[in-house]
Amino acid sequence: MNAIDTSLSSSPGRFADAIAGLFHDLGLSLEDDLGLGLDVFSPIDGSALATLKMHGAAEMDAMVARADAAFHTWKQVPAPHRGELVRRYSQLVREHKEALSRLLTIENGKILTEARGEVQEVIDICEYAVGLSRQLFGLTIASERPEHRLTEYWHPLGVLGLISAFNFPAAVWAWGTTVALVCGDSAIWKPSEKTPLTALAFAKLLQKVAADYEFAPDHLVQIAIGGAECGGIIADHPGVSIVSATGSVRMGQDVGVRVQRRFGRSVLELGGNNAAIVAPSADMGLALRGTIFAATGTCGQRCTTLRRLIVHDSIRADFVKRLIAAVGSLNIGSPLADATHIGPLIDKAAFDAMQRALDQARREGGTVHGGERIDVDGAPGAYYVRPAIVEMPRQSDVVREETFAPILYILSYSDLNEAIALQNGVPQGLSSCIFTNDMREAERFQSATGSDCGIVNVNIGTSGAEIGGAFGGEKATGGGRVSGSDSWKNYMRRVTATVNYSASLPLAQGVKFDLDVQ
């Protein structure tokens, strides 16, 4: 197994210098954001990147007031003109794709090719939103009353408060914000306190575009730097019409209850304990490639990461042997190096959670392959790990929990009913897949008696969803759809309108209410 590249042993603080240089290349300044409050570190070597000022309750209240004022102007701008703002932003992101990708990798730790993919996802969702700005369709409904027209249409909703996680510090924000903008909403973004620099870069670029756009009001998009208390203010604030939150189940339970208490609207994308079924008819090479990336991409820190592998009894021994060998050949090291497959965990807390889960798996009868920390020169504060493959005798308590780390539990099955029961037998319901060349198995897995997840794949892994399809899941995943398909309806309010163009007043359902009015 390769270690991290030796360049990490050079010049302490070089990543802080790199961040400053990247912001300069983007034509942005961090000067007004620096100050005592939030320390930001790079998971690549554990070094400090910056210290940022945090927003307090009074500042958050003023931010919501500014967002509300911006909304009342922006909602009057025709949707295609709102889309033009997003198109211009997309172009600016495209021009700075490499700088933004490197910034993201330094702060988040995902390998550079994945960072480039995430920035491309921002560009892609912008293009999706621009097209959507001319397709905010309503309905014409057949009325039972003569000379009446019954229609349904959509209006801008208000202020979007978006709370995002560290693992996709740009894409998740773009999923909601760009669509909300073309829908006529204003937005406040509360990024993870682990990746605020990436958030500042993407938000400041959008603010830069908005400042040069004649139709955009001031404070259309704002960013709030802070911890859980900052997110709590967004969840509680009556001036925030919709809260979109991505993160843990515990966080989502808190946010969802707080928003519902004031009859706000919430969109939640939470836990994922995703499984793949490998059937006897599967293309083994395809299944290996699909499961390895799904299990180890972003060092196991995706909501769609593959965490459970359910393999048929007849092929389990050979498949697991090949899987362990293939995972052992992956390069673990600097995410900035082109040859690297796996970068570091985000921090020590993630590593500790991984070790607790592995210890519990051993107590529950599991056999653990890998999972240990890899010490690297020049990175004493970083947490690089070997991905863990854990052979389990059954779907125990630890398997039913989601640990945000590269742990892949191996389970067995003898018939498809058993495999589907294992797949569905966890609290979460985000992503799922089956590797099979049996048409009946593939169709069954997608049917109402198959997977209970929001994402159901055949012959591809659980991660890497495209932006056009609705993204989200059921059960403890929160039930929301944060991107794709008709998720734009989350950011608008529905109106049903009836127009009577006759001289009479018939009532629906045949109700009679005769009245002689002079």
Coordinates of C-alpha atoms in Angstrom, one line a residue:
M1 CA 0.0 0.0 0.0
N2 CA 1.5 3.3 -1.0
A3 CA 2.0 6.0 1.6
I4 CA 1.4 9.7 1.1
D5 CA 3.9 11.6 -1.1
T6 CA 7.0 13.0 0.6
S7 CA 6.2 16.5 -0.5
L8 CA 4.0 16.9 2.6
S9 CA 7.2 17.1 4.7
S10 CA 8.1 20.5 3.1
S11 CA 7.3 24.0 4.4
P12 CA 4.8 23.9 7.3
G13 CA 1.9 26.2 6.5
R14 CA 2.2 25.8 2.7
F15 CA -1.5 25.0 2.5
A16 CA -2.4 28.2 4.2
D17 CA -0.3 30.0 1.7
A18 CA -1.9 28.0 -1.1
I19 CA -5.4 29.0 0.1
A20 CA -4.4 32.7 0.0
G21 CA -3.0 32.2 -3.5
L22 CA -6.1 30.5 -4.8
F23 CA -8.4 33.2 -3.4
H24 CA -6.1 35.7 -5.2
D25 CA -6.3 33.8 -8.4
L26 CA -10.1 33.8 -8.1
G27 CA -10.1 37.6 -7.7
L28 CA -11.5 37.3 -4.2
S29 CA -10.4 38.5 -0.8
L30 CA -10.7 36.8 2.6
E31 CA -9.6 39.9 4.6
D32 CA -13.0 40.8 5.9
D33 CA -13.7 37.2 6.9
L34 CA -10.6 36.6 9.0
G35 CA -10.7 37.0 12.8
L36 CA -11.0 35.1 16.0
G37 CA -13.7 32.5 16.1
L38 CA -13.5 29.4 13.8
D39 CA -10.2 27.6 13.2
V40 CA -10.0 25.8 9.8
F41 CA -7.6 22.9 9.2
S42 CA -6.5 20.9 6.2
P43 CA -7.1 17.1 6.6
I44 CA -4.2 16.5 4.2
D45 CA -1.7 17.2 7.0
G46 CA -3.7 18.7 9.9
S47 CA -2.2 22.1 9.4
A48 CA -4.1 25.4 10.1
L49 CA -5.5 27.1 7.0
A50 CA -7.2 30.2 8.5
T51 CA -9.2 31.6 11.4
L52 CA -12.6 33.0 10.5
K53 CA -15.1 35.3 12.2
M54 CA -18.4 33.7 13.2
H55 CA -21.8 35.1 12.9
G56 CA -23.8 35.7 16.1
A57 CA -27.6 35.8 16.7
A58 CA -27.9 39.5 16.0
E59 CA -26.0 39.3 12.8
M60 CA -28.1 36.3 11.7
D61 CA -31.3 38.2 12.4
A62 CA -30.0 41.1 10.3
M63 CA -29.0 38.7 7.5
V64 CA -32.5 37.2 7.4
A65 CA -34.0 40.7 7.2
R66 CA -31.7 41.6 4.2
A67 CA -32.6 38.3 2.5
D68 CA -36.3 39.0 2.9
A69 CA -35.9 42.4 1.3
A70 CA -33.9 40.9 -1.5
F71 CA -36.6 38.3 -2.0
H72 CA -39.4 40.9 -2.5
T73 CA -37.4 42.5 -5.3
W74 CA -36.1 39.3 -6.9
K75 CA -39.5 37.5 -7.0
Q76 CA -40.7 40.2 -9.4
V77 CA -37.9 39.5 -11.9
P78 CA -39.1 37.3 -14.7
A79 CA -37.8 33.7 -14.3
P80 CA -35.7 33.6 -17.5
H81 CA -33.9 36.7 -16.3
R82 CA -33.3 35.0 -13.0
G83 CA -31.9 32.1 -15.0
E84 CA -29.4 34.5 -16.7
L85 CA -27.8 35.2 -13.4
V86 CA -27.2 31.5 -12.8
R87 CA -25.9 31.1 -16.4
R88 CA -23.3 33.9 -15.8
Y89 CA -22.3 32.2 -12.5
S90 CA -21.9 28.9 -14.2
Q91 CA -19.5 30.5 -16.7
L92 CA -17.4 32.0 -14.0
V93 CA -17.1 28.7 -12.1
R94 CA -16.1 27.0 -15.4
E95 CA -13.4 29.5 -15.9
H96 CA -12.0 28.9 -12.4
K97 CA -12.6 25.1 -12.2
E98 CA -9.1 24.1 -11.5
A99 CA -8.5 26.7 -8.8
L100 CA -11.8 25.8 -7.1
S101 CA -11.0 22.1 -7.3
R102 CA -7.6 22.5 -5.6
L103 CA -9.1 24.7 -2.9
L104 CA -11.8 22.0 -2.3
T105 CA -9.2 19.2 -2.1
I106 CA -7.0 21.2 0.4
E107 CA -9.8 21.9 2.7
N108 CA -11.9 18.7 2.3
G109 CA -9.3 16.0 1.6
K110 CA -11.0 14.3 -1.3
I111 CA -8.8 13.3 -4.2
L112 CA -8.4 15.9 -6.9
T113 CA -10.3 14.0 -9.6
E114 CA -13.3 13.8 -7.2
A115 CA -13.0 17.5 -6.4
R116 CA -13.0 18.3 -10.1
G117 CA -16.1 16.2 -10.4
E118 CA -17.8 18.1 -7.7
V119 CA -17.0 21.5 -9.3
Q120 CA -18.3 20.1 -12.6
E121 CA -21.5 19.1 -10.7
V122 CA -21.9 22.7 -9.7
I123 CA -21.6 23.7 -13.4
D124 CA -24.0 21.0 -14.4
I125 CA -26.7 22.0 -11.8
C126 CA -26.4 25.6 -13.0
E127 CA -27.1 24.5 -16.5
Y128 CA -30.1 22.4 -15.3
A129 CA -31.4 25.4 -13.3
V130 CA -31.0 27.8 -16.3
G131 CA -33.1 25.4 -18.4
L132 CA -35.6 25.1 -15.6
S133 CA -36.1 28.9 -15.5
R134 CA -38.2 28.6 -18.7
Q135 CA -40.0 25.5 -17.5
L136 CA -41.7 26.3 -14.2
F137 CA -44.9 24.7 -15.5
G138 CA -48.3 24.7 -13.9
L139 CA -51.4 22.8 -14.8
T140 CA -54.7 23.3 -16.5
I141 CA -57.4 21.1 -14.9
A142 CA -60.8 20.1 -16.3
S143 CA -63.5 21.9 -14.3
E144 CA -66.8 20.3 -13.6
R145 CA -68.5 23.7 -13.8
P146 CA -69.4 25.2 -17.2
E147 CA -67.5 28.3 -18.3
H148 CA -65.0 27.9 -15.5
R149 CA -61.2 27.6 -15.8
L150 CA -59.3 25.7 -13.1
T151 CA -55.5 26.1 -13.1
E152 CA -52.6 25.4 -10.8
Y153 CA -49.4 27.5 -10.9
W154 CA -46.3 28.3 -8.8
H155 CA -45.0 31.4 -7.1
P156 CA -41.6 32.1 -5.4
L157 CA -41.7 31.0 -1.7
G158 CA -39.3 33.3 0.2
V159 CA -35.9 32.9 1.9
L160 CA -34.0 29.6 1.6
G161 CA -31.8 28.6 4.5
L162 CA -29.4 25.9 3.4
I163 CA -27.3 23.9 5.8
S164 CA -24.7 21.7 4.2
A165 CA -22.2 19.1 5.3
F166 CA -18.4 18.9 4.8
N167 CA -18.2 16.0 2.4
F168 CA -19.7 17.9 -0.6
P169 CA -18.9 21.5 0.4
A170 CA -20.0 23.0 -3.0
A171 CA -22.3 20.7 -4.9
V172 CA -25.0 20.3 -2.2
W173 CA -25.2 24.1 -1.9
A174 CA -25.5 24.5 -5.6
W175 CA -28.3 21.8 -5.8
G176 CA -30.6 24.0 -3.7
T177 CA -29.4 27.5 -4.2
T178 CA -29.2 27.7 -8.0
V179 CA -32.7 26.1 -8.4
A180 CA -34.1 28.4 -5.6
L181 CA -32.7 31.4 -7.4
V182 CA -34.5 30.7 -10.7
C183 CA -37.6 30.0 -8.6
G184 CA -37.4 33.5 -7.3
D185 CA -36.1 32.9 -3.8
S186 CA -33.2 34.5 -1.9
A187 CA -30.7 32.3 0.0
I188 CA -28.6 32.1 3.1
W189 CA -26.0 29.4 3.3
K190 CA -24.7 27.9 6.5
P191 CA -21.8 25.6 5.4
S192 CA -20.1 23.0 7.6
E193 CA -17.6 24.6 10.0
K194 CA -15.1 22.0 8.6
T195 CA -15.2 23.5 5.1
P196 CA -16.1 27.2 5.2
L197 CA -13.3 28.4 2.9
T198 CA -14.7 26.4 0.0
A199 CA -18.1 27.8 0.8
L200 CA -16.8 31.4 0.9
A201 CA -15.1 31.0 -2.5
F202 CA -18.2 29.7 -4.2
A203 CA -20.6 32.1 -2.5
K204 CA -18.3 35.2 -3.2
L205 CA -18.1 34.3 -6.9
L206 CA -21.9 34.3 -7.0
Q207 CA -22.1 37.6 -5.1
K208 CA -19.6 39.0 -7.6
V209 CA -21.8 38.0 -10.5
A210 CA -24.9 39.3 -8.8
A211 CA -23.2 42.7 -8.1
D212 CA -22.7 43.1 -11.9
Y213 CA -26.2 42.0 -12.9
E214 CA -28.8 44.8 -13.2
F215 CA -31.7 42.7 -12.1
A216 CA -30.1 41.2 -8.9
P217 CA -30.8 43.0 -5.6
D218 CA -28.2 43.4 -2.9
H219 CA -27.9 40.5 -0.5
L220 CA -29.5 38.0 -2.8
V221 CA -27.1 35.3 -1.6
Q222 CA -25.4 35.5 1.8
I223 CA -23.2 33.1 3.8
A224 CA -23.3 32.5 7.6
I225 CA -20.2 31.2 9.2
G226 CA -20.7 29.3 12.5
G227 CA -21.5 26.0 14.2
A228 CA -24.6 24.2 15.2
E229 CA -26.1 27.2 17.0
C230 CA -25.9 29.1 13.7
G231 CA -27.9 26.3 12.0
G232 CA -30.4 26.4 14.9
I233 CA -31.1 30.1 14.3
I234 CA -31.9 29.3 10.7
A235 CA -34.2 26.5 11.7
D236 CA -36.0 28.6 14.2
H237 CA -36.3 31.9 12.3
P238 CA -39.8 32.7 11.1
G239 CA -38.3 34.8 8.3
V240 CA -36.7 31.6 6.7
S241 CA -39.4 30.0 4.5
I242 CA -37.6 26.8 3.7
V243 CA -34.7 25.0 5.3
S244 CA -32.7 22.5 3.3
A245 CA -30.4 20.5 5.6
T246 CA -27.9 17.8 4.7
G247 CA -26.1 15.9 7.4
S248 CA -26.6 13.4 10.2
V249 CA -29.9 11.8 11.3
R250 CA -29.5 13.5 14.7
M251 CA -29.1 16.9 13.1
G252 CA -32.0 16.3 10.8
Q253 CA -34.3 15.3 13.6
D254 CA -33.5 18.5 15.4
V255 CA -33.8 20.8 12.4
G256 CA -37.0 19.1 11.2
V257 CA -38.8 19.5 14.5
R258 CA -37.7 23.1 14.9
V259 CA -38.9 24.0 11.4
Q260 CA -42.2 22.1 11.7
R261 CA -42.9 23.8 15.1
R262 CA -43.2 27.1 13.3
F263 CA -44.9 25.5 10.2
G264 CA -42.0 26.2 7.9
R265 CA -40.9 23.9 5.1
S266 CA -37.9 21.6 5.4
V267 CA -36.1 19.4 2.9
L268 CA -33.9 16.8 4.7
E269 CA -31.2 14.6 3.2
L270 CA -29.7 12.6 6.1
G271 CA -28.3 9.1 6.8
G272 CA -27.4 6.5 4.2
N273 CA -26.5 2.9 5.1
N274 CA -26.3 1.7 1.5
A275 CA -26.2 -1.9 0.3
A276 CA -25.2 -3.8 -2.9
I277 CA -26.4 -7.3 -3.7
V278 CA -24.1 -9.4 -5.8
A279 CA -26.0 -12.2 -7.5
P280 CA -24.5 -15.4 -8.9
S281 CA -25.1 -14.2 -12.5
A282 CA -23.3 -10.9 -12.0
D283 CA -20.3 -9.8 -14.0
M284 CA -17.7 -10.2 -11.3
G285 CA -15.3 -7.7 -12.7
L286 CA -18.0 -5.1 -13.1
A287 CA -19.2 -5.8 -9.6
L288 CA -15.8 -5.5 -8.1
R289 CA -15.1 -2.2 -9.8
G290 CA -18.5 -0.8 -8.9
T291 CA -18.3 -1.8 -5.2
I292 CA -14.7 -0.7 -4.6
F293 CA -15.3 2.9 -5.8
A294 CA -18.7 3.1 -4.0
A295 CA -17.1 1.8 -0.7
T296 CA -13.9 3.9 -0.8
G297 CA -14.6 7.1 -2.7
T298 CA -14.2 10.3 -0.6
C299 CA -12.6 7.9 2.0
G300 CA -16.0 6.5 2.7
Q301 CA -17.5 9.9 3.6
R302 CA -20.3 10.1 1.1
C303 CA -24.0 9.8 2.1
T304 CA -24.2 7.3 -0.8
T305 CA -21.1 5.3 0.2
L306 CA -21.5 1.5 0.0
R307 CA -21.5 0.2 3.6
R308 CA -23.0 -3.3 3.2
L309 CA -22.2 -5.9 0.6
I310 CA -24.7 -8.8 0.4
V311 CA -23.1 -11.6 -1.6
H312 CA -24.6 -14.9 -2.6
D313 CA -23.3 -17.9 -0.7
S314 CA -22.1 -19.7 -3.8
I315 CA -19.7 -16.9 -4.8
R316 CA -18.9 -15.2 -1.5
A317 CA -15.5 -16.8 -0.7
D318 CA -14.0 -16.0 -4.2
F319 CA -15.6 -12.6 -4.4
V320 CA -14.4 -11.5 -1.0
K321 CA -10.9 -12.8 -1.7
R322 CA -10.7 -10.7 -4.9
L323 CA -12.2 -7.7 -3.1
I324 CA -9.6 -7.7 -0.3
A325 CA -6.8 -8.0 -2.9
A326 CA -8.2 -5.2 -5.0
V327 CA -8.7 -2.8 -2.1
G328 CA -5.2 -3.6 -0.9
S329 CA -3.8 -2.4 -4.2
L330 CA -5.3 1.1 -3.8
N331 CA -3.0 4.1 -3.4
I332 CA -3.6 6.0 -0.2
G333 CA -1.9 9.3 0.0
S334 CA -2.0 13.0 -0.9
P335 CA -5.3 13.8 -2.5
L336 CA -3.4 16.3 -4.7
A337 CA -1.4 13.5 -6.3
D338 CA -2.8 12.1 -9.5
A339 CA -2.1 8.5 -8.6
T340 CA -4.0 8.6 -5.3
H341 CA -7.2 6.6 -4.9
I342 CA -8.0 7.5 -1.3
G343 CA -7.2 10.7 0.6
P344 CA -7.6 11.3 4.4
L345 CA -10.5 11.2 6.7
I346 CA -11.7 14.7 7.6
D347 CA -10.4 14.7 11.2
K348 CA -9.7 12.8 14.4
A349 CA -13.4 12.5 15.3
A350 CA -14.0 10.6 12.1
F351 CA -11.1 8.2 12.8
D352 CA -12.2 7.6 16.4
A353 CA -15.8 6.8 15.2
M354 CA -14.3 4.4 12.7
Q355 CA -12.3 2.6 15.4
R356 CA -15.3 2.4 17.7
A357 CA -17.3 0.8 15.0
L358 CA -14.6 -1.8 14.2
D359 CA -14.2 -2.7 17.8
Q360 CA -18.0 -3.2 18.1
A361 CA -17.9 -5.3 14.9
R362 CA -15.3 -7.6 16.4
R363 CA -17.4 -8.0 19.6
E364 CA -20.4 -8.9 17.4
G365 CA -18.4 -11.7 15.7
G366 CA -16.9 -9.8 12.7
T367 CA -13.5 -10.5 11.1
V368 CA -11.8 -7.2 10.2
H369 CA -9.4 -6.8 7.3
G370 CA -7.6 -3.4 7.4
G371 CA -9.0 -0.3 9.1
E372 CA -5.9 0.9 10.8
R373 CA -4.3 4.3 10.7
I374 CA -1.4 4.9 8.3
D375 CA 1.3 7.1 9.7
V376 CA 2.9 9.4 7.1
D377 CA 5.9 11.7 7.3
G378 CA 5.0 15.3 7.5
A379 CA 1.4 14.8 8.4
P380 CA 1.2 13.9 12.1
G381 CA -2.1 15.7 12.4
A382 CA -3.8 13.9 9.5
Y383 CA -5.8 10.7 9.6
Y384 CA -5.1 8.4 6.7
V385 CA -6.6 4.9 7.0
R386 CA -6.7 1.6 5.3
P387 CA -10.2 0.8 4.1
A388 CA -11.8 -1.9 6.3
I389 CA -13.6 -5.0 5.0
V390 CA -15.5 -6.7 7.7
E391 CA -16.9 -10.2 7.3
M392 CA -20.0 -10.4 9.5
P393 CA -22.0 -13.5 10.6
R394 CA -25.2 -11.5 10.5
Q395 CA -26.7 -8.0 10.2
S396 CA -25.9 -6.9 13.7
D397 CA -26.4 -3.6 15.5
V398 CA -23.2 -2.1 14.2
V399 CA -24.1 -3.0 10.7
R400 CA -27.4 -1.2 11.0
E401 CA -25.7 2.0 12.0
E402 CA -24.0 4.4 9.6
T403 CA -20.4 5.1 10.3
F404 CA -19.0 7.9 8.1
A405 CA -15.8 6.1 7.2
P406 CA -14.5 3.4 4.7
I407 CA -16.0 0.3 6.4
L408 CA -17.6 -2.3 4.2
Y409 CA -19.5 -5.1 6.0
I410 CA -19.9 -8.4 4.1
L411 CA -23.1 -10.4 4.5
S412 CA -24.3 -13.6 2.8
Y413 CA -27.6 -14.6 1.3
S414 CA -29.1 -17.8 -0.2
D415 CA -32.1 -16.4 -2.1
L416 CA -33.2 -13.0 -3.4
N417 CA -36.0 -12.6 -0.8
E418 CA -33.4 -12.9 1.9
A419 CA -31.1 -10.4 0.2
I420 CA -33.9 -7.8 -0.2
A421 CA -34.9 -8.3 3.5
L422 CA -31.3 -7.6 4.5
Q423 CA -31.1 -4.6 2.2
N424 CA -34.3 -3.1 3.6
G425 CA -33.5 -4.1 7.2
V426 CA -31.9 -0.9 8.3
P427 CA -33.3 2.5 9.5
Q428 CA -31.9 4.3 6.5
G429 CA -33.2 4.3 2.9
L430 CA -31.0 6.4 0.6
S431 CA -29.2 4.3 -2.1
S432 CA -29.1 0.7 -3.2
C433 CA -27.9 -1.5 -6.0
I434 CA -27.8 -5.0 -7.4
F435 CA -25.3 -6.6 -9.7
T436 CA -27.0 -9.3 -11.8
N437 CA -27.5 -10.4 -15.3
D438 CA -30.9 -12.0 -14.4
M439 CA -33.6 -9.8 -15.8
R440 CA -36.2 -11.0 -13.3
E441 CA -33.9 -10.2 -10.4
A442 CA -33.2 -6.8 -11.7
E443 CA -36.9 -6.0 -12.3
R444 CA -37.8 -7.4 -8.9
F445 CA -35.2 -5.3 -7.1
Q446 CA -36.7 -2.1 -8.7
S447 CA -40.3 -3.1 -8.0
A448 CA -42.5 -2.2 -5.0
T449 CA -41.4 -5.5 -3.4
G450 CA -37.7 -4.7 -3.9
S451 CA -35.5 -2.0 -2.5
D452 CA -37.1 0.5 -0.2
C453 CA -34.6 3.2 -1.0
G454 CA -35.0 6.5 -2.9
I455 CA -32.2 5.4 -5.3
V456 CA -32.3 1.9 -6.9
N457 CA -29.5 1.0 -9.3
V458 CA -28.7 -2.1 -11.4
N459 CA -25.1 -3.0 -12.4
I460 CA -23.7 0.3 -11.0
G461 CA -22.7 1.2 -7.5
T462 CA -24.6 3.2 -4.9
S463 CA -22.7 6.5 -5.4
G464 CA -22.2 8.9 -8.2
A465 CA -25.8 10.0 -8.9
E466 CA -26.5 12.3 -11.9
I467 CA -28.1 15.7 -11.3
G468 CA -31.2 15.1 -13.4
G469 CA -32.7 12.4 -11.2
A470 CA -34.4 13.2 -7.9
F471 CA -31.8 12.8 -5.2
G472 CA -32.8 11.7 -1.7
G473 CA -34.3 8.8 0.2
E474 CA -36.8 7.4 2.6
K475 CA -37.0 6.5 6.3
A476 CA -34.1 8.0 8.4
T477 CA -32.8 9.6 5.2
G478 CA -35.4 12.2 5.7
G479 CA -37.8 11.7 2.8
G480 CA -36.6 14.8 1.0
R481 CA -35.5 15.3 -2.6
V482 CA -32.8 18.0 -2.7
S483 CA -32.0 17.9 -6.4
G484 CA -33.2 16.9 -9.8
S485 CA -36.6 16.0 -11.3
D486 CA -39.4 18.1 -9.8
S487 CA -37.4 19.1 -6.6
W488 CA -37.9 22.7 -7.8
K489 CA -41.3 22.6 -6.3
N490 CA -39.7 22.6 -2.8
Y491 CA -38.7 26.2 -3.4
M492 CA -42.1 27.5 -4.6
R493 CA -45.6 27.8 -3.3
R494 CA -48.5 26.2 -5.2
V495 CA -51.6 28.2 -6.1
T496 CA -54.9 26.7 -7.3
A497 CA -57.1 29.3 -9.1
T498 CA -60.6 29.1 -10.4
V499 CA -61.9 31.7 -12.9
N500 CA -65.6 32.0 -13.6
Y501 CA -66.2 33.7 -17.0
S502 CA -70.0 33.1 -17.0
A503 CA -72.9 35.1 -15.6
S504 CA -74.0 32.3 -13.4
L505 CA -72.6 30.9 -10.2
P506 CA -72.8 27.1 -10.1
L507 CA -71.2 25.4 -7.1
A508 CA -69.0 22.3 -7.1
Q509 CA -70.4 18.9 -6.2
G510 CA -73.9 20.0 -7.3
V511 CA -74.5 22.0 -4.1
K512 CA -77.6 24.2 -4.3
F513 CA -77.7 27.6 -2.6
D514 CA -80.4 29.7 -4.3
L515 CA -80.5 33.3 -3.2
D516 CA -82.5 36.1 -4.7
V517 CA -80.2 39.1 -4.6
Q518 CA -81.4 42.4 -6.0

